[in-house]
CSV table of C-alpha atoms (C1' of nucleotides) in Angstrom, one decimal:
chain,number,residue,atom,x,y,z
A,283,UNK,CA,-9.0,-6.4,11.8
A,284,UNK,CA,-12.4,-6.4,9.8
A,285,UNK,CA,-12.0,-8.7,7.1
A,286,UNK,CA,-14.3,-7.2,4.0
A,287,UNK,CA,-16.0,-9.1,1.5
A,288,UNK,CA,-13.7,-7.6,-1.5
A,289,UNK,CA,-16.7,-8.4,-4.5
A,290,UNK,CA,-13.4,-8.6,-7.0
A,291,UNK,CA,-9.7,-10.3,-7.1
A,292,UNK,CA,-8.1,-7.2,-7.4
A,293,UNK,CA,-9.4,-6.1,-4.5
A,294,UNK,CA,-8.4,-8.7,-2.8
A,295,UNK,CA,-5.3,-9.2,-4.0
A,296,UNK,CA,-4.3,-5.2,-3.0
A,297,UNK,CA,-5.4,-6.0,0.5
A,298,UNK,CA,-3.6,-8.5,0.6
A,299,UNK,CA,-0.1,-7.7,-0.6
A,300,UNK,CA,-0.5,-4.0,1.0
A,301,UNK,CA,-0.9,-6.0,4.2
A,302,UNK,CA,2.6,-8.5,2.8
A,303,UNK,CA,4.5,-4.9,2.2
A,304,UNK,CA,3.3,-3.2,5.6
A,305,UNK,CA,4.3,-6.1,7.0
A,306,UNK,CA,7.2,-6.1,5.7
A,307,UNK,CA,6.8,-9.9,4.6
A,308,UNK,CA,7.4,-8.1,0.7
A,309,UNK,CA,10.7,-6.0,1.8
A,310,UNK,CA,11.8,-2.3,0.5
A,311,UNK,CA,13.3,-3.4,-3.1
A,312,UNK,CA,12.3,-6.6,-3.5
A,313,UNK,CA,10.7,-7.5,-6.7
A,314,UNK,CA,7.3,-8.3,-7.4
A,315,UNK,CA,7.6,-10.6,-10.6
A,316,UNK,CA,4.0,-11.1,-12.0
A,317,UNK,CA,3.4,-14.7,-13.2
A,318,UNK,CA,5.1,-15.3,-9.1
A,319,UNK,CA,2.6,-14.2,-7.2
A,320,UNK,CA,0.0,-14.4,-9.7
A,321,UNK,CA,-0.3,-19.0,-8.9
A,322,UNK,CA,1.5,-17.8,-4.9
A,323,UNK,CA,-2.4,-15.9,-4.8
A,324,UNK,CA,-4.1,-18.2,-6.8
A,325,UNK,CA,-4.8,-16.2,-9.2
A,326,UNK,CA,-3.7,-15.0,-13.1
A,327,UNK,CA,-0.9,-11.5,-14.1
A,328,UNK,CA,-4.7,-9.5,-15.7
A,329,UNK,CA,-6.4,-9.0,-11.8
A,330,UNK,CA,-2.7,-8.8,-9.9
A,331,UNK,CA,-1.5,-5.7,-12.5
A,332,UNK,CA,-4.5,-4.2,-11.4
A,333,UNK,CA,-3.4,-4.3,-7.7
A,334,UNK,CA,-0.1,-3.4,-8.3
A,335,UNK,CA,-1.0,-0.7,-10.0
A,336,UNK,CA,-3.4,0.7,-7.4
A,337,UNK,CA,-0.9,-0.2,-4.6
A,338,UNK,CA,1.3,2.9,-7.5
A,339,UNK,CA,-0.9,5.0,-6.3
A,340,UNK,CA,-0.4,4.2,-2.3
A,341,UNK,CA,3.7,4.5,-2.8
A,342,UNK,CA,3.9,1.0,-1.8
A,343,UNK,CA,5.2,0.1,-5.0
A,344,UNK,CA,7.0,1.4,-7.7
A,345,UNK,CA,7.6,0.4,-11.4
A,346,UNK,CA,9.0,1.1,-14.0
A,347,UNK,CA,8.1,0.7,-18.3
A,348,UNK,CA,9.2,-2.5,-19.0
A,349,UNK,CA,11.3,-3.3,-16.1
A,350,UNK,CA,8.7,-4.4,-13.5
A,351,UNK,CA,7.9,-3.4,-10.2
A,352,UNK,CA,9.5,-3.0,-6.2
A,353,UNK,CA,8.3,-2.9,-3.0
A,354,UNK,CA,9.1,1.3,-2.4
A,355,UNK,CA,12.3,1.4,-0.1
A,356,UNK,CA,12.5,4.4,0.7
A,357,UNK,CA,15.9,6.5,1.4
A,358,UNK,CA,15.9,8.9,4.3
A,359,UNK,CA,15.2,11.8,2.6
A,360,UNK,CA,12.7,10.9,1.2
A,361,UNK,CA,10.9,9.7,5.0
A,362,UNK,CA,12.3,13.3,5.4
A,363,UNK,CA,10.1,14.4,2.1
A,364,UNK,CA,6.9,11.9,3.8
A,365,UNK,CA,7.6,13.8,7.2
A,366,UNK,CA,7.1,17.5,5.1
A,367,UNK,CA,3.7,15.7,3.6
A,368,UNK,CA,2.4,15.2,7.0
A,369,UNK,CA,3.0,18.5,9.0
A,370,UNK,CA,1.2,19.9,6.1
A,371,UNK,CA,-1.7,17.5,5.7
A,372,UNK,CA,-1.8,17.0,9.7
A,373,UNK,CA,-2.0,20.3,10.7
A,374,UNK,CA,-5.2,21.0,8.2
A,375,UNK,CA,-6.5,17.4,9.5
A,376,UNK,CA,-6.2,19.3,12.9
A,377,UNK,CA,-8.3,21.9,12.4
A,378,UNK,CA,-10.8,20.7,10.3
A,379,UNK,CA,-10.8,18.3,13.4
A,380,UNK,CA,-11.4,20.6,16.6
A,381,UNK,CA,-15.0,22.1,15.1
A,382,UNK,CA,-15.9,19.1,13.3
A,383,UNK,CA,-15.2,15.9,15.9
A,384,UNK,CA,-18.5,14.5,18.0
A,385,UNK,CA,-17.9,14.9,21.9
A,386,UNK,CA,-18.0,10.7,21.2
A,387,UNK,CA,-15.1,11.0,19.3
A,388,UNK,CA,-13.4,13.0,21.2
A,389,UNK,CA,-14.5,10.9,24.5
A,390,UNK,CA,-13.1,8.0,22.6
A,391,UNK,CA,-9.5,9.6,21.4
A,392,UNK,CA,-9.8,10.4,25.0
A,393,UNK,CA,-10.4,6.7,25.8
A,394,UNK,CA,-7.4,5.3,23.2
A,395,UNK,CA,-4.5,7.9,24.9
A,396,UNK,CA,-5.3,6.1,28.1
A,397,UNK,CA,-5.0,2.6,27.0
A,398,UNK,CA,-1.7,3.7,25.5
A,399,UNK,CA,-0.8,5.9,28.3
A,400,UNK,CA,-1.0,1.4,30.4
A,401,UNK,CA,0.7,-0.3,26.7
A,402,UNK,CA,3.2,2.2,27.8
A,403,UNK,CA,3.8,1.4,32.1
A,404,UNK,CA,3.4,-2.0,31.2
A,405,UNK,CA,5.6,-2.3,28.9
A,406,UNK,CA,9.1,0.3,30.2
A,407,UNK,CA,8.9,2.9,27.8
A,408,UNK,CA,10.4,0.5,25.5
A,409,UNK,CA,7.4,-2.1,23.3
A,410,UNK,CA,7.0,-0.3,20.1
A,411,UNK,CA,2.3,-0.2,21.0
A,412,UNK,CA,3.1,3.5,20.9
A,413,UNK,CA,4.6,3.0,16.7
A,414,UNK,CA,0.7,1.8,16.1
A,415,UNK,CA,-0.4,3.8,19.2
A,416,UNK,CA,1.2,6.9,17.7
A,417,UNK,CA,-0.3,6.1,13.9
A,418,UNK,CA,-3.7,5.7,14.9
A,419,UNK,CA,-3.6,8.2,17.1
A,420,UNK,CA,-3.0,10.4,13.7
A,421,UNK,CA,-5.6,8.1,11.3
A,422,UNK,CA,-8.4,8.6,13.7
A,423,UNK,CA,-7.6,12.2,13.7
A,424,UNK,CA,-7.5,11.6,9.9
A,425,UNK,CA,-10.6,9.7,9.8
A,426,UNK,CA,-12.6,12.6,11.7
A,427,UNK,CA,-11.7,15.7,10.3
A,428,UNK,CA,-15.1,15.8,8.0
A,429,UNK,CA,-13.1,16.4,4.4
A,430,UNK,CA,-13.2,13.5,3.3
A,431,UNK,CA,-10.8,13.7,0.4
A,432,UNK,CA,-8.0,15.1,2.9
A,433,UNK,CA,-9.2,12.0,4.9
A,434,UNK,CA,-9.0,9.3,2.1
A,435,UNK,CA,-5.5,12.1,1.1
A,436,UNK,CA,-4.3,10.9,4.2
A,437,UNK,CA,-5.6,7.4,5.4
A,438,UNK,CA,-5.3,6.2,1.9
A,439,UNK,CA,-2.7,6.9,0.2
A,440,UNK,CA,-0.1,7.8,2.4
A,441,UNK,CA,-0.7,6.5,6.3
A,442,UNK,CA,0.3,2.8,4.7
A,443,UNK,CA,3.2,3.8,4.1
A,444,UNK,CA,3.6,5.4,7.2
A,445,UNK,CA,3.1,1.7,9.3
A,446,UNK,CA,5.6,0.3,6.7
A,447,UNK,CA,8.4,2.8,8.0
A,448,UNK,CA,7.4,2.9,12.1
A,449,UNK,CA,9.6,0.8,12.8
A,450,UNK,CA,13.1,3.1,11.4
A,451,UNK,CA,13.9,5.4,13.1
A,452,UNK,CA,11.5,4.8,15.4
A,453,UNK,CA,13.8,4.1,18.8
A,454,UNK,CA,15.1,7.9,17.8
A,455,UNK,CA,11.7,9.7,18.3
A,456,UNK,CA,12.3,10.2,22.4
A,457,UNK,CA,10.6,7.5,24.7
A,458,UNK,CA,6.9,7.8,24.4
A,459,UNK,CA,6.5,8.6,27.2
A,460,UNK,CA,6.5,12.3,25.4
A,461,UNK,CA,4.9,11.1,22.1
A,462,UNK,CA,2.0,10.6,24.3
A,463,UNK,CA,1.9,14.2,26.9
A,464,UNK,CA,2.2,15.5,23.1
A,465,UNK,CA,-1.1,14.3,21.9
A,466,UNK,CA,-2.5,14.9,25.6
A,467,UNK,CA,-1.7,18.7,24.8
A,468,UNK,CA,-3.0,18.2,21.2
A,469,UNK,CA,-6.4,16.5,22.8
A,470,UNK,CA,-6.9,18.8,25.1
A,471,UNK,CA,-6.9,21.1,22.0
A,472,UNK,CA,-9.1,19.6,20.4
A,473,UNK,CA,-11.5,19.6,23.2
A,474,UNK,CA,-11.4,22.6,23.6
A,475,UNK,CA,-12.3,22.9,19.8
A,476,UNK,CA,-9.2,25.6,19.5
A,477,UNK,CA,-8.7,24.5,16.7
A,478,UNK,CA,-5.4,26.9,15.8
A,479,UNK,CA,-3.5,25.7,18.4
A,480,UNK,CA,-4.5,22.0,17.5
A,481,UNK,CA,-2.3,22.8,13.9
A,482,UNK,CA,0.1,24.2,16.1
A,483,UNK,CA,0.5,21.5,18.0
A,484,UNK,CA,0.6,19.2,15.0
A,485,UNK,CA,2.4,20.1,12.8
A,486,UNK,CA,5.1,20.9,16.1
A,487,UNK,CA,4.4,17.1,17.1
A,488,UNK,CA,5.3,15.7,13.3
A,489,UNK,CA,8.0,18.8,12.5
A,490,UNK,CA,9.6,17.0,15.3
A,491,UNK,CA,10.1,13.8,14.6
A,492,UNK,CA,11.4,14.9,11.2
A,493,UNK,CA,14.3,16.4,12.6
A,494,UNK,CA,14.8,13.3,14.2
A,495,UNK,CA,15.1,12.1,10.5
A,496,UNK,CA,17.1,14.7,9.6
A,497,UNK,CA,19.7,15.1,11.8
A,498,UNK,CA,20.7,11.1,11.5
A,499,UNK,CA,20.8,11.9,7.4
A,500,UNK,CA,24.4,14.4,9.1
A,501,UNK,CA,25.7,11.2,10.9
A,502,UNK,CA,26.1,9.0,7.7
A,503,UNK,CA,29.1,6.9,8.6
A,504,UNK,CA,28.5,3.6,9.3
A,505,UNK,CA,26.2,2.0,7.4
A,506,UNK,CA,26.4,-0.4,4.4
B,10,UNK,CA,3.9,20.8,-25.3
B,11,UNK,CA,6.4,18.6,-24.7
B,12,UNK,CA,5.5,15.6,-26.4
B,13,UNK,CA,6.2,12.8,-24.6
B,14,UNK,CA,7.7,9.2,-26.4
B,15,UNK,CA,5.3,7.5,-24.0
B,16,UNK,CA,7.0,4.3,-24.6
B,17,UNK,CA,3.7,1.6,-23.6
B,18,UNK,CA,-0.1,1.7,-24.7
B,19,UNK,CA,-1.1,2.2,-21.4
B,20,UNK,CA,1.1,5.1,-20.8
B,21,UNK,CA,-0.1,6.8,-24.3
B,22,UNK,CA,-4.0,5.7,-22.7
B,23,UNK,CA,-3.3,7.6,-20.1
B,24,UNK,CA,-1.9,11.1,-21.6
B,25,UNK,CA,-4.8,10.9,-24.2
B,26,UNK,CA,-7.9,10.3,-21.8
B,27,UNK,CA,-6.6,12.5,-19.1
B,28,UNK,CA,-6.3,15.7,-21.8
B,29,UNK,CA,-9.7,14.6,-23.2
B,30,UNK,CA,-11.0,15.0,-19.8
B,31,UNK,CA,-9.3,18.0,-18.3
B,32,UNK,CA,-10.0,20.0,-22.1
B,33,UNK,CA,-14.1,18.7,-20.8
B,34,UNK,CA,-14.4,16.8,-24.1
B,35,UNK,CA,-14.6,13.8,-21.7
B,36,UNK,CA,-17.6,15.8,-19.3
B,37,UNK,CA,-17.4,14.5,-15.8
B,38,UNK,CA,-20.4,12.1,-14.9
B,39,UNK,CA,-19.3,10.5,-18.1
B,40,UNK,CA,-19.5,6.8,-18.3
B,41,UNK,CA,-16.4,5.2,-19.2
B,42,UNK,CA,-17.6,2.2,-21.2
B,43,UNK,CA,-14.3,-0.2,-21.8
B,44,UNK,CA,-14.7,-1.6,-25.3
B,45,UNK,CA,-15.7,1.9,-26.9
B,46,UNK,CA,-13.3,3.5,-25.2
B,47,UNK,CA,-10.1,1.1,-26.5
B,48,UNK,CA,-11.8,0.9,-30.0
B,49,UNK,CA,-12.0,4.5,-30.2
B,50,UNK,CA,-8.0,4.5,-29.7
B,51,UNK,CA,-7.0,1.8,-31.4
B,52,UNK,CA,-5.9,-0.9,-28.4
B,53,UNK,CA,-7.6,-3.5,-26.3
B,54,UNK,CA,-9.2,-2.8,-23.0
B,55,UNK,CA,-6.4,-4.5,-21.6
B,56,UNK,CA,-3.9,-2.0,-21.4
B,57,UNK,CA,-7.3,1.0,-21.1
B,58,UNK,CA,-8.4,-0.1,-17.9
B,59,UNK,CA,-5.0,-0.2,-16.8
B,60,UNK,CA,-4.7,3.4,-17.5
B,61,UNK,CA,-8.3,3.9,-16.1
B,62,UNK,CA,-6.3,2.8,-12.5
B,63,UNK,CA,-3.8,5.3,-12.4
B,64,UNK,CA,-6.8,7.8,-14.0
B,65,UNK,CA,-7.7,7.2,-10.4
B,66,UNK,CA,-5.0,7.6,-9.0
B,67,UNK,CA,-5.5,11.2,-9.6
B,68,UNK,CA,-8.9,11.2,-8.6
B,69,UNK,CA,-10.3,11.8,-12.6
B,70,UNK,CA,-12.0,9.1,-13.0
B,71,UNK,CA,-14.4,7.4,-10.3
B,72,UNK,CA,-14.6,3.5,-10.6
B,73,UNK,CA,-17.0,1.3,-8.9
B,74,UNK,CA,-16.6,-2.3,-8.7
B,75,UNK,CA,-18.8,-4.5,-11.5
B,76,UNK,CA,-19.6,-1.1,-12.3
B,77,UNK,CA,-17.9,0.6,-13.9
B,78,UNK,CA,-15.7,4.0,-14.7
B,79,UNK,CA,-17.3,7.1,-14.6
B,80,UNK,CA,-15.5,10.7,-14.9
B,81,UNK,CA,-15.1,12.6,-11.6
B,82,UNK,CA,-17.6,14.7,-11.0
B,83,UNK,CA,-17.1,17.1,-8.1
B,84,UNK,CA,-19.9,19.3,-6.4
B,85,UNK,CA,-19.2,22.5,-4.6
B,86,UNK,CA,-18.5,21.0,-1.4
B,87,UNK,CA,-15.7,18.7,-3.0
B,88,UNK,CA,-14.2,21.4,-4.7
B,89,UNK,CA,-14.6,23.7,-1.9
B,90,UNK,CA,-12.0,20.4,-0.3
B,91,UNK,CA,-10.4,20.6,-2.5
B,92,UNK,CA,-9.5,24.0,-2.1
B,93,UNK,CA,-8.5,23.5,1.6
B,94,UNK,CA,-6.4,20.5,0.7
B,95,UNK,CA,-4.5,22.3,-1.7
B,96,UNK,CA,-4.6,24.8,1.6
B,97,UNK,CA,-2.2,22.8,3.5
B,98,UNK,CA,0.5,20.9,0.7
B,99,UNK,CA,0.4,24.5,-1.6
B,100,UNK,CA,1.7,26.4,1.8
B,101,UNK,CA,4.5,24.2,2.5
B,102,UNK,CA,5.0,24.2,-0.6
B,103,UNK,CA,5.5,26.7,-0.8
B,104,UNK,CA,7.6,28.3,2.7
B,105,UNK,CA,10.9,25.5,0.9
B,106,UNK,CA,10.8,27.0,-2.0
B,107,UNK,CA,11.5,30.4,-0.5
B,108,UNK,CA,14.8,28.9,0.7
B,109,UNK,CA,15.0,26.3,-2.5
B,110,UNK,CA,14.6,28.1,-5.5
B,111,UNK,CA,17.4,29.2,-7.5
B,112,UNK,CA,18.3,33.2,-8.4
B,113,UNK,CA,16.8,32.1,-11.7
B,114,UNK,CA,13.9,30.4,-10.9
B,115,UNK,CA,12.3,33.2,-8.3
B,116,UNK,CA,13.4,35.9,-12.1
B,117,UNK,CA,11.6,33.0,-14.4
B,118,UNK,CA,8.7,33.5,-12.5
B,119,UNK,CA,9.1,37.2,-12.4
B,120,UNK,CA,9.4,36.8,-16.0
B,121,UNK,CA,6.0,34.4,-15.9
B,122,UNK,CA,3.8,37.5,-14.1
B,123,UNK,CA,4.8,39.6,-16.4
B,124,UNK,CA,3.7,37.8,-18.9
B,125,UNK,CA,0.0,37.4,-16.8
B,126,UNK,CA,-0.3,41.4,-16.2
B,127,UNK,CA,1.0,41.9,-20.8
B,128,UNK,CA,-2.1,39.6,-20.7
B,129,UNK,CA,-4.9,40.8,-18.4
B,130,UNK,CA,-4.4,44.0,-20.1
B,131,UNK,CA,-5.0,43.1,-23.2
B,132,UNK,CA,-7.7,41.0,-22.7
B,133,UNK,CA,-9.4,44.1,-20.4
B,134,UNK,CA,-9.0,42.1,-17.4
B,135,UNK,CA,-11.7,39.0,-17.9
B,136,UNK,CA,-10.3,36.9,-19.9
B,137,UNK,CA,-10.0,33.3,-19.7
B,138,UNK,CA,-5.6,33.3,-19.6
B,139,UNK,CA,-5.6,34.3,-15.8
B,140,UNK,CA,-7.4,30.9,-14.6
B,141,UNK,CA,-4.7,29.0,-16.8
B,142,UNK,CA,-2.1,31.4,-15.2
B,143,UNK,CA,-2.8,31.0,-11.9
B,144,UNK,CA,-2.3,27.5,-11.7
B,145,UNK,CA,0.6,27.8,-13.7
B,146,UNK,CA,2.3,30.5,-10.9
B,147,UNK,CA,1.8,27.9,-8.2
B,148,UNK,CA,2.7,24.8,-10.4
B,149,UNK,CA,5.5,26.4,-10.9
B,150,UNK,CA,6.6,26.7,-7.4
B,151,UNK,CA,5.8,23.8,-6.6
B,152,UNK,CA,7.2,22.0,-9.0
B,153,UNK,CA,10.6,24.0,-7.5
B,154,UNK,CA,9.9,22.8,-4.1
B,155,UNK,CA,13.3,20.6,-2.9
B,156,UNK,CA,10.6,17.9,-2.1
B,157,UNK,CA,10.4,15.6,-4.2
B,158,UNK,CA,6.8,14.1,-2.7
B,159,UNK,CA,5.1,16.9,-2.0
B,160,UNK,CA,6.0,17.9,-5.8
B,161,UNK,CA,4.2,15.0,-6.8
B,162,UNK,CA,1.6,15.1,-4.9
B,163,UNK,CA,0.4,18.2,-6.1
B,164,UNK,CA,2.2,18.1,-9.6
B,165,UNK,CA,0.4,14.7,-11.2
B,166,UNK,CA,-1.8,13.9,-8.0
B,167,UNK,CA,-3.5,17.1,-7.7
B,168,UNK,CA,-3.3,19.8,-10.3
B,169,UNK,CA,-4.9,17.4,-13.1
B,170,UNK,CA,-8.2,17.9,-11.1
B,171,UNK,CA,-7.6,21.6,-10.5
B,172,UNK,CA,-7.2,22.1,-14.2
B,173,UNK,CA,-10.0,20.5,-14.8
B,174,UNK,CA,-12.5,22.5,-12.7
B,175,UNK,CA,-10.6,26.5,-13.9
B,176,UNK,CA,-13.7,27.1,-15.1
B,177,UNK,CA,-16.6,26.7,-12.5
B,178,UNK,CA,-15.9,29.3,-10.1
B,179,UNK,CA,-13.5,31.3,-12.1
B,180,UNK,CA,-15.4,34.5,-12.6
B,181,UNK,CA,-16.0,34.8,-9.0
B,182,UNK,CA,-12.4,34.0,-7.1
B,183,UNK,CA,-12.4,39.0,-8.4
B,184,UNK,CA,-10.9,40.3,-10.9
B,185,UNK,CA,-7.2,38.4,-12.3
B,186,UNK,CA,-5.7,42.2,-11.1
B,187,UNK,CA,-7.0,40.6,-7.8
B,188,UNK,CA,-5.0,37.6,-8.0
B,189,UNK,CA,-2.6,39.5,-10.3
B,190,UNK,CA,-1.1,41.6,-7.0
B,191,UNK,CA,-1.0,38.3,-4.8
B,192,UNK,CA,1.6,36.5,-6.4
B,193,UNK,CA,2.6,39.5,-7.1
B,194,UNK,CA,3.1,39.9,-3.1
B,195,UNK,CA,3.5,36.0,-2.8
B,196,UNK,CA,6.7,36.2,-5.8
B,197,UNK,CA,8.2,39.2,-3.3
B,198,UNK,CA,8.3,37.2,0.0
B,199,UNK,CA,9.8,34.6,-2.0
B,200,UNK,CA,12.3,36.6,-3.1
B,201,UNK,CA,13.2,37.9,0.2
B,202,UNK,CA,13.8,34.9,1.3
B,203,UNK,CA,11.3,34.7,3.7
B,204,UNK,CA,9.9,31.3,3.7
B,205,UNK,CA,7.4,32.0,6.9
B,206,UNK,CA,5.5,34.6,5.4
B,207,UNK,CA,5.2,33.4,1.6
B,208,UNK,CA,3.3,29.7,3.6
B,209,UNK,CA,1.5,32.7,5.2
B,210,UNK,CA,0.2,34.8,1.7
B,211,UNK,CA,-0.5,31.2,0.1
B,212,UNK,CA,-2.6,30.4,2.2
B,213,UNK,CA,-4.7,33.3,2.4
B,214,UNK,CA,-4.4,33.6,-1.9
B,215,UNK,CA,-6.1,29.9,-1.4
B,216,UNK,CA,-8.0,30.3,1.4
B,217,UNK,CA,-10.0,33.4,-0.8
B,218,UNK,CA,-10.7,31.4,-3.4
B,219,UNK,CA,-11.9,28.7,-1.1
B,220,UNK,CA,-14.0,31.4,0.3
B,221,UNK,CA,-16.4,32.3,-3.1
B,222,UNK,CA,-16.9,28.3,-3.3
B,223,UNK,CA,-18.3,28.0,0.2
B,224,UNK,CA,-20.1,31.4,0.0
B,225,UNK,CA,-21.6,29.9,-3.0
B,226,UNK,CA,-22.8,26.7,-1.7
B,227,UNK,CA,-25.1,29.2,0.8
B,228,UNK,CA,-26.7,30.4,-2.6
B,229,UNK,CA,-28.8,27.6,-4.0
B,230,UNK,CA,-31.4,28.5,-5.2
B,231,UNK,CA,-31.9,28.0,-9.1
B,232,UNK,CA,-30.0,24.8,-9.1
B,233,UNK,CA,-31.6,22.0,-11.3
C,34,DC,C1',-52.2,2.4,-14.3
C,35,DG,C1',-48.1,0.7,-12.3
C,36,DC,C1',-45.1,-2.1,-9.9
C,37,DC,C1',-43.1,-5.7,-9.4
C,38,DC,C1',-40.2,-9.8,-11.2
C,39,DC,C1',-37.7,-12.1,-14.9
C,40,DA,C1',-35.7,-13.5,-19.2
C,41,DA,C1',-32.5,-10.8,-22.7
C,42,DT,C1',-28.7,-7.4,-23.4
C,43,DA,C1',-24.3,-4.6,-22.1
C,44,DT,C1',-20.8,-4.2,-19.2
C,45,DT,C1',-17.3,-5.1,-17.0
C,46,DG,C1',-14.1,-9.2,-14.6
C,47,DT,C1',-10.3,-13.0,-15.8
C,48,DT,C1',-7.8,-16.2,-17.9
C,49,DG,C1',-5.2,-18.3,-21.1
C,50,DA,C1',-1.9,-17.4,-25.3
C,51,DC,C1',1.4,-15.1,-27.9
C,52,DA,C1',4.9,-10.3,-28.7
C,53,DA,C1',7.8,-6.7,-27.3
C,54,DT,C1',11.2,-6.1,-24.3
C,55,DT,C1',14.7,-6.4,-20.0
C,56,DT,C1',18.1,-9.9,-18.1
C,57,DT,C1',20.6,-13.0,-18.1
C,58,DT,C1',23.8,-16.6,-20.0
C,59,DC,C1',28.0,-17.8,-21.9
C,60,DG,C1',31.9,-17.9,-25.4
C,61,DA,C1',35.0,-15.3,-28.4
C,62,DT,C1',38.6,-12.2,-27.9
C,63,DA,C1',42.2,-8.6,-26.7
D,86,DT,C1',41.4,-12.5,-17.2
D,87,DA,C1',38.7,-9.5,-18.4
D,88,DT,C1',35.3,-7.0,-21.8
D,89,DC,C1',32.5,-7.2,-25.0
D,90,DG,C1',28.4,-8.9,-27.6
D,91,DA,C1',24.9,-12.5,-28.9
D,92,DA,C1',21.9,-15.6,-28.1
D,93,DA,C1',18.8,-17.6,-24.5
D,94,DA,C1',15.8,-17.4,-21.1
D,95,DA,C1',13.0,-14.2,-18.6
D,96,DT,C1',9.7,-11.2,-17.3
D,97,DT,C1',7.0,-7.4,-19.3
D,98,DG,C1',3.3,-6.0,-23.1
D,99,DT,C1',-0.7,-6.6,-25.3
D,100,DC,C1',-4.4,-9.0,-27.1
D,101,DA,C1',-9.1,-11.1,-28.2
D,102,DA,C1',-11.4,-14.5,-25.5
D,103,DC,C1',-15.0,-16.7,-21.1
D,104,DA,C1',-17.3,-15.9,-17.2
D,105,DA,C1',-18.9,-14.0,-14.1
D,106,DT,C1',-21.5,-9.6,-13.3
D,107,DA,C1',-25.3,-5.3,-13.7
D,108,DT,C1',-28.4,-2.7,-16.4
D,109,DT,C1',-32.6,-2.7,-19.6
D,110,DG,C1',-36.5,-4.3,-21.3
D,111,DG,C1',-41.0,-6.3,-21.3
D,112,DG,C1',-44.6,-9.1,-19.6
D,113,DG,C1',-48.2,-10.2,-15.8
D,114,DC,C1',-49.3,-9.2,-11.8
D,115,DG,C1',-52.0,-7.3,-8.2
DNA sequence: CGCCCCAATATTGTTGACAATTTTTCGATA
DNA sequence: TATCGAAAAATTGTCAACAATATTGGGGCG
């Protein structure tokens, strides 16, 4: 939303490429050829390589020596692993947020959930609002948890990858309504400043989503 | 221990610089001037900048646009935050390891703890063996937890930073003997394949170390 | 005497060319 | 016809020069 005046070309490239990957303009597994990309963004290979390294740190790109870089392509197995990392990190995040968030933060989070409820009603329950909305909820909690390292690990290092894969198993994650009610329960725990409960609820919430993905691993029959 | 035949100069630089930082040859806060460093390693600035970006991903280096890179310098506050991330990640790691480690892995871990016991005896209880040893124990569990993403997050992204700061609060973390006995209890849970207990014990173990650091934050009287 | 501004210096950001490596193409041979 | 291998093309790794930005040092002014 906010267009940051990036000082360096490498930073600008990082933003542009991350957006292209997250929004699917660059498909998972796609080869990232340096000369082509650099030309298409009007720069040289130096800044481009810099941006690729930063994207690699965010796990959006995988590059192998002398063989170039590709957009990350996660298997269901790997996506499940990502959810396990989220469970660990966001559980703690939630516990910290319960004591660190301001009353205003809590209010804004409540407002966000109202927006989601509204969006779900208008869309008849299976619109994609929720998917972005779900991530927004999680993102905001991490953003306000008070631990800068944890915040950057989640918001910077892992969430772009999550957004990239938000379509993949979105249908299976149960009706948006269910996710919303789980969010509301987490919110209540946060509002009551009950960190222990907030952590448990958040871990369950993410573990449930992971379960769906892991179950789909067993039904490996009709994939090309 | 194993000298990997790194194919590219940037990779070699990454290894060399990481070692220099972790071992303290490059001090926290030290400015990393590209021309000097490149010359001292016999390469040009291109590969060096590449290596710096990778070190930044591991949080060993902090670089600001147009102002260059510095070796990371953590405050006690930030170190405590790191322990909180560890608590989250390694708790889950331990739970997974309990079901995923092979019997052989468990045996080797037992052997490691025997070595530590021996080292502590020989050194009269307050030798620095333990500090490396402590990290080795944690590292091995993460290495064998069966979740590749979690493994790389801990072993690659966070542990070099831990090793870099292993001297800092090592004295305060209680006698090596106590850490060893906590390790033994964690090992027992792993050996009995009790993931839930292993997670709880690991989180406590790390939380206790964090407590020491946080307490030292309150005694801020005699620092320059 | 201290502060601010400006020039000089040093350092980082960027570029295009060259070297090394990988991938592709194409023909020879079984 | 399929397969192996070598030449050709494309791509990545590296380098040194140039441009843009920050830092430093010194002189003038209040």
